[in-house]
Amino acid sequence: MGPLPRTLELFYDVLSPYSWLAFEVLCRYKNIWNVSLQLRPTLIAGIMKDSGNRPPALLPRKALYVKNDVRLLGQHLQVPIHLPKDFFFVVFEKGSLTAMRFLTVVKLEHPELLEKVSRELWMRIWSRDEDITEPQSILAAAEKAGMSTGQAQELLERVSTPQVKNQLKETTEAACKYGTSIDVQPSTAGQ
């Protein structure tokens, strides 16, 4: 009998391409690395506000870097990632609040589906340039991930409840207490 798995928490928002890349690597290797992966849906906007950091895409040099880095990392890690055509509208206007609340409900009620639903939301925004904010989009992602229509609809109806709002806020605050901030550091992909 080997050592017990180490617990690794991934605080993530489907609005972050870097979170998707980390998610795929961790899901891919969690058994090999003997890791108990705890997925923690979090709101990136709350982390930005708490840290006082500006999104990298708002800084011209970092925006160019992110564009190239995400492309190279996606190729290297074999994740089908592409920036949305209207990146600024998708990321800064539409955001991910409803999607992240939905994932919070999934974690509370059907944690066994959280990985698949999260992946499908990432695929919609970062691979197929599809919406993740409208109810029908979230339902389509949930159904594609294996959730029944009724099950998905029931969870979607709960995204605005105090329980779900508070849970997402608490998880985001927990990420901030760990010292989370959003910044882009150079990677070695493609070098």
GROMACS .gro file of C-alpha atoms in nm:
model
  191
    1MET     CA    1   0.000   0.000   0.000
    2GLY     CA    2   0.145   0.334  -0.109
    3PRO     CA    3   0.139   0.669   0.061
    4LEU     CA    4  -0.190   0.853   0.100
    5PRO     CA    5  -0.262   1.105  -0.173
    6ARG     CA    6  -0.178   1.467  -0.106
    7THR     CA    7  -0.467   1.710  -0.132
    8LEU     CA    8  -0.431   1.981  -0.394
    9GLU     CA    9  -0.691   2.257  -0.425
   10LEU     CA   10  -0.742   2.424  -0.761
   11PHE     CA   11  -0.918   2.758  -0.726
   12TYR     CA   12  -1.036   2.841  -1.077
   13ASP     CA   13  -1.264   3.047  -1.296
   14VAL     CA   14  -1.356   2.932  -1.647
   15LEU     CA   15  -1.281   3.286  -1.762
   16SER     CA   16  -0.910   3.215  -1.712
   17PRO     CA   17  -0.727   3.030  -1.989
   18TYR     CA   18  -0.437   2.961  -1.752
   19SER     CA   19  -0.678   2.797  -1.507
   20TRP     CA   20  -0.797   2.570  -1.787
   21LEU     CA   21  -0.443   2.468  -1.871
   22ALA     CA   22  -0.367   2.394  -1.505
   23PHE     CA   23  -0.696   2.206  -1.469
   24GLU     CA   24  -0.620   1.978  -1.764
   25VAL     CA   25  -0.268   1.901  -1.645
   26LEU     CA   26  -0.387   1.827  -1.291
   27CYS     CA   27  -0.678   1.612  -1.409
   28ARG     CA   28  -0.447   1.427  -1.649
   29TYR     CA   29  -0.179   1.348  -1.391
   30LYS     CA   30  -0.361   1.338  -1.057
   31ASN     CA   31  -0.340   0.958  -1.034
   32ILE     CA   32   0.022   0.944  -1.146
   33TRP     CA   33   0.117   1.219  -0.902
   34ASN     CA   34  -0.094   1.063  -0.623
   35VAL     CA   35  -0.296   1.380  -0.575
   36SER     CA   36  -0.649   1.418  -0.443
   37LEU     CA   37  -0.763   1.709  -0.658
   38GLN     CA   38  -1.016   1.941  -0.497
   39LEU     CA   39  -1.183   2.165  -0.755
   40ARG     CA   40  -1.285   2.502  -0.608
   41PRO     CA   41  -1.496   2.725  -0.838
   42THR     CA   42  -1.390   3.083  -0.768
   43LEU     CA   43  -1.468   3.425  -0.911
   44ILE     CA   44  -1.164   3.578  -1.080
   45ALA     CA   45  -1.317   3.927  -1.059
   46GLY     CA   46  -1.321   3.895  -0.679
   47ILE     CA   47  -0.955   3.794  -0.676
   48MET     CA   48  -0.866   4.091  -0.898
   49LYS     CA   49  -1.054   4.328  -0.669
   50ASP     CA   50  -0.899   4.184  -0.352
   51SER     CA   51  -0.543   4.184  -0.487
   52GLY     CA   52  -0.565   4.526  -0.650
   53ASN     CA   53  -0.416   4.369  -0.959
   54ARG     CA   54  -0.517   4.462  -1.313
   55PRO     CA   55  -0.605   4.194  -1.566
   56PRO     CA   56  -0.296   4.117  -1.777
   57ALA     CA   57  -0.493   4.171  -2.098
   58LEU     CA   58  -0.539   4.540  -2.009
   59LEU     CA   59  -0.164   4.596  -2.023
   60PRO     CA   60  -0.045   4.601  -2.387
   61ARG     CA   61   0.282   4.410  -2.338
   62LYS     CA   62   0.123   4.150  -2.115
   63ALA     CA   63  -0.173   4.115  -2.353
   64LEU     CA   64   0.061   4.027  -2.638
   65TYR     CA   65   0.253   3.792  -2.413
   66VAL     CA   66  -0.066   3.617  -2.293
   67LYS     CA   67  -0.188   3.568  -2.648
   68ASN     CA   68   0.134   3.395  -2.753
   69ASP     CA   69   0.188   3.211  -2.426
   70VAL     CA   70  -0.163   3.063  -2.417
   71ARG     CA   71  -0.128   2.947  -2.778
   72LEU     CA   72   0.210   2.782  -2.713
   73LEU     CA   73   0.102   2.623  -2.386
   74GLY     CA   74  -0.215   2.492  -2.548
   75GLN     CA   75  -0.009   2.328  -2.822
   76HIS     CA   76   0.245   2.191  -2.577
   77LEU     CA   77  -0.018   2.051  -2.339
   78GLN     CA   78  -0.252   1.941  -2.620
   79VAL     CA   79  -0.542   2.155  -2.499
   80PRO     CA   80  -0.754   2.297  -2.784
   81ILE     CA   81  -0.739   2.657  -2.663
   82HIS     CA   82  -0.805   2.963  -2.881
   83LEU     CA   83  -0.879   3.319  -2.775
   84PRO     CA   84  -1.238   3.429  -2.844
   85LYS     CA   85  -1.275   3.657  -3.148
   86ASP     CA   86  -1.409   3.941  -2.934
   87PHE     CA   87  -1.185   3.874  -2.637
   88PHE     CA   88  -1.249   4.199  -2.449
   89PHE     CA   89  -1.627   4.175  -2.478
   90VAL     CA   90  -1.631   3.810  -2.371
   91VAL     CA   91  -1.393   3.852  -2.079
   92PHE     CA   92  -1.460   4.203  -1.951
   93GLU     CA   93  -1.824   4.267  -2.045
   94LYS     CA   94  -1.989   3.925  -2.024
   95GLY     CA   95  -1.771   3.772  -1.754
   96SER     CA   96  -1.839   3.443  -1.581
   97LEU     CA   97  -2.053   3.514  -1.274
   98THR     CA   98  -2.350   3.293  -1.367
   99ALA     CA   99  -2.125   3.014  -1.496
  100MET     CA  100  -1.922   3.014  -1.173
  101ARG     CA  101  -2.237   3.017  -0.961
  102PHE     CA  102  -2.361   2.723  -1.167
  103LEU     CA  103  -2.037   2.535  -1.103
  104THR     CA  104  -2.074   2.616  -0.734
  105VAL     CA  105  -2.418   2.451  -0.734
  106VAL     CA  106  -2.277   2.153  -0.925
  107LYS     CA  107  -2.004   2.116  -0.660
  108LEU     CA  108  -2.264   2.130  -0.382
  109GLU     CA  109  -2.516   1.891  -0.538
  110HIS     CA  110  -2.333   1.674  -0.793
  111PRO     CA  111  -1.958   1.697  -0.726
  112GLU     CA  112  -1.898   1.390  -0.943
  113LEU     CA  113  -1.996   1.602  -1.247
  114LEU     CA  114  -1.791   1.911  -1.160
  115GLU     CA  115  -1.487   1.816  -1.368
  116LYS     CA  116  -1.692   1.743  -1.681
  117VAL     CA  117  -1.915   2.050  -1.653
  118SER     CA  118  -1.615   2.276  -1.586
  119ARG     CA  119  -1.434   2.135  -1.889
  120GLU     CA  120  -1.737   2.185  -2.111
  121LEU     CA  121  -1.771   2.550  -2.006
  122TRP     CA  122  -1.400   2.603  -2.080
  123MET     CA  123  -1.446   2.433  -2.418
  124ARG     CA  124  -1.735   2.665  -2.500
  125ILE     CA  125  -1.549   2.988  -2.426
  126TRP     CA  126  -1.186   2.901  -2.506
  127SER     CA  127  -1.214   2.642  -2.783
  128ARG     CA  128  -1.540   2.702  -2.969
  129ASP     CA  129  -1.591   3.076  -2.897
  130GLU     CA  130  -1.941   3.010  -2.760
  131ASP     CA  131  -2.133   3.186  -2.486
  132ILE     CA  132  -2.117   3.081  -2.118
  133THR     CA  133  -2.341   3.350  -1.970
  134GLU     CA  134  -2.691   3.283  -2.103
  135PRO     CA  135  -2.906   3.018  -1.933
  136GLN     CA  136  -2.941   2.814  -2.254
  137SER     CA  137  -2.562   2.812  -2.298
  138ILE     CA  138  -2.505   2.687  -1.944
  139LEU     CA  139  -2.775   2.422  -1.987
  140ALA     CA  140  -2.617   2.308  -2.315
  141ALA     CA  141  -2.278   2.276  -2.146
  142ALA     CA  142  -2.425   2.080  -1.854
  143GLU     CA  143  -2.613   1.844  -2.085
  144LYS     CA  144  -2.307   1.787  -2.302
  145ALA     CA  145  -2.117   1.700  -1.982
  146GLY     CA  146  -2.372   1.427  -1.903
  147MET     CA  147  -2.628   1.603  -1.687
  148SER     CA  148  -2.997   1.550  -1.762
  149THR     CA  149  -3.199   1.849  -1.881
  150GLY     CA  150  -3.413   1.842  -1.567
  151GLN     CA  151  -3.114   1.813  -1.338
  152ALA     CA  152  -2.935   2.102  -1.511
  153GLN     CA  153  -3.247   2.321  -1.508
  154GLU     CA  154  -3.298   2.256  -1.136
  155LEU     CA  155  -2.940   2.359  -1.059
  156LEU     CA  156  -2.959   2.665  -1.284
  157GLU     CA  157  -3.265   2.785  -1.092
  158ARG     CA  158  -3.051   2.792  -0.777
  159VAL     CA  159  -2.765   3.015  -0.901
  160SER     CA  160  -2.914   3.327  -0.744
  161THR     CA  161  -2.991   3.178  -0.405
  162PRO     CA  162  -2.811   3.317  -0.099
  163GLN     CA  163  -2.655   2.975  -0.031
  164VAL     CA  164  -2.485   2.965  -0.373
  165LYS     CA  165  -2.384   3.331  -0.372
  166ASN     CA  166  -2.235   3.296  -0.024
  167GLN     CA  167  -2.051   2.974  -0.112
  168LEU     CA  168  -1.888   3.131  -0.419
  169LYS     CA  169  -1.795   3.437  -0.215
  170GLU     CA  170  -1.647   3.221   0.064
  171THR     CA  171  -1.445   3.015  -0.184
  172THR     CA  172  -1.313   3.330  -0.351
  173GLU     CA  173  -1.222   3.474  -0.011
  174ALA     CA  174  -1.041   3.150   0.076
  175ALA     CA  175  -0.837   3.182  -0.244
  176CYS     CA  176  -0.751   3.539  -0.151
  177LYS     CA  177  -0.643   3.433   0.199
  178TYR     CA  178  -0.394   3.196   0.037
  179GLY     CA  179  -0.244   3.504  -0.126
  180THR     CA  180  -0.386   3.446  -0.472
  181SER     CA  181  -0.340   3.723  -0.722
  182ILE     CA  182  -0.355   3.726  -1.097
  183ASP     CA  183  -0.032   3.796  -1.275
  184VAL     CA  184   0.133   3.649  -1.579
  185GLN     CA  185   0.478   3.504  -1.532
  186PRO     CA  186   0.686   3.391  -1.828
  187SER     CA  187   0.663   3.021  -1.902
  188THR     CA  188   0.912   2.807  -2.086
  189ALA     CA  189   0.662   2.659  -2.333
  190GLY     CA  190   0.798   2.647  -2.683
  191GLN     CA  191   1.151   2.737  -2.578
   0.00000   0.00000   0.00000
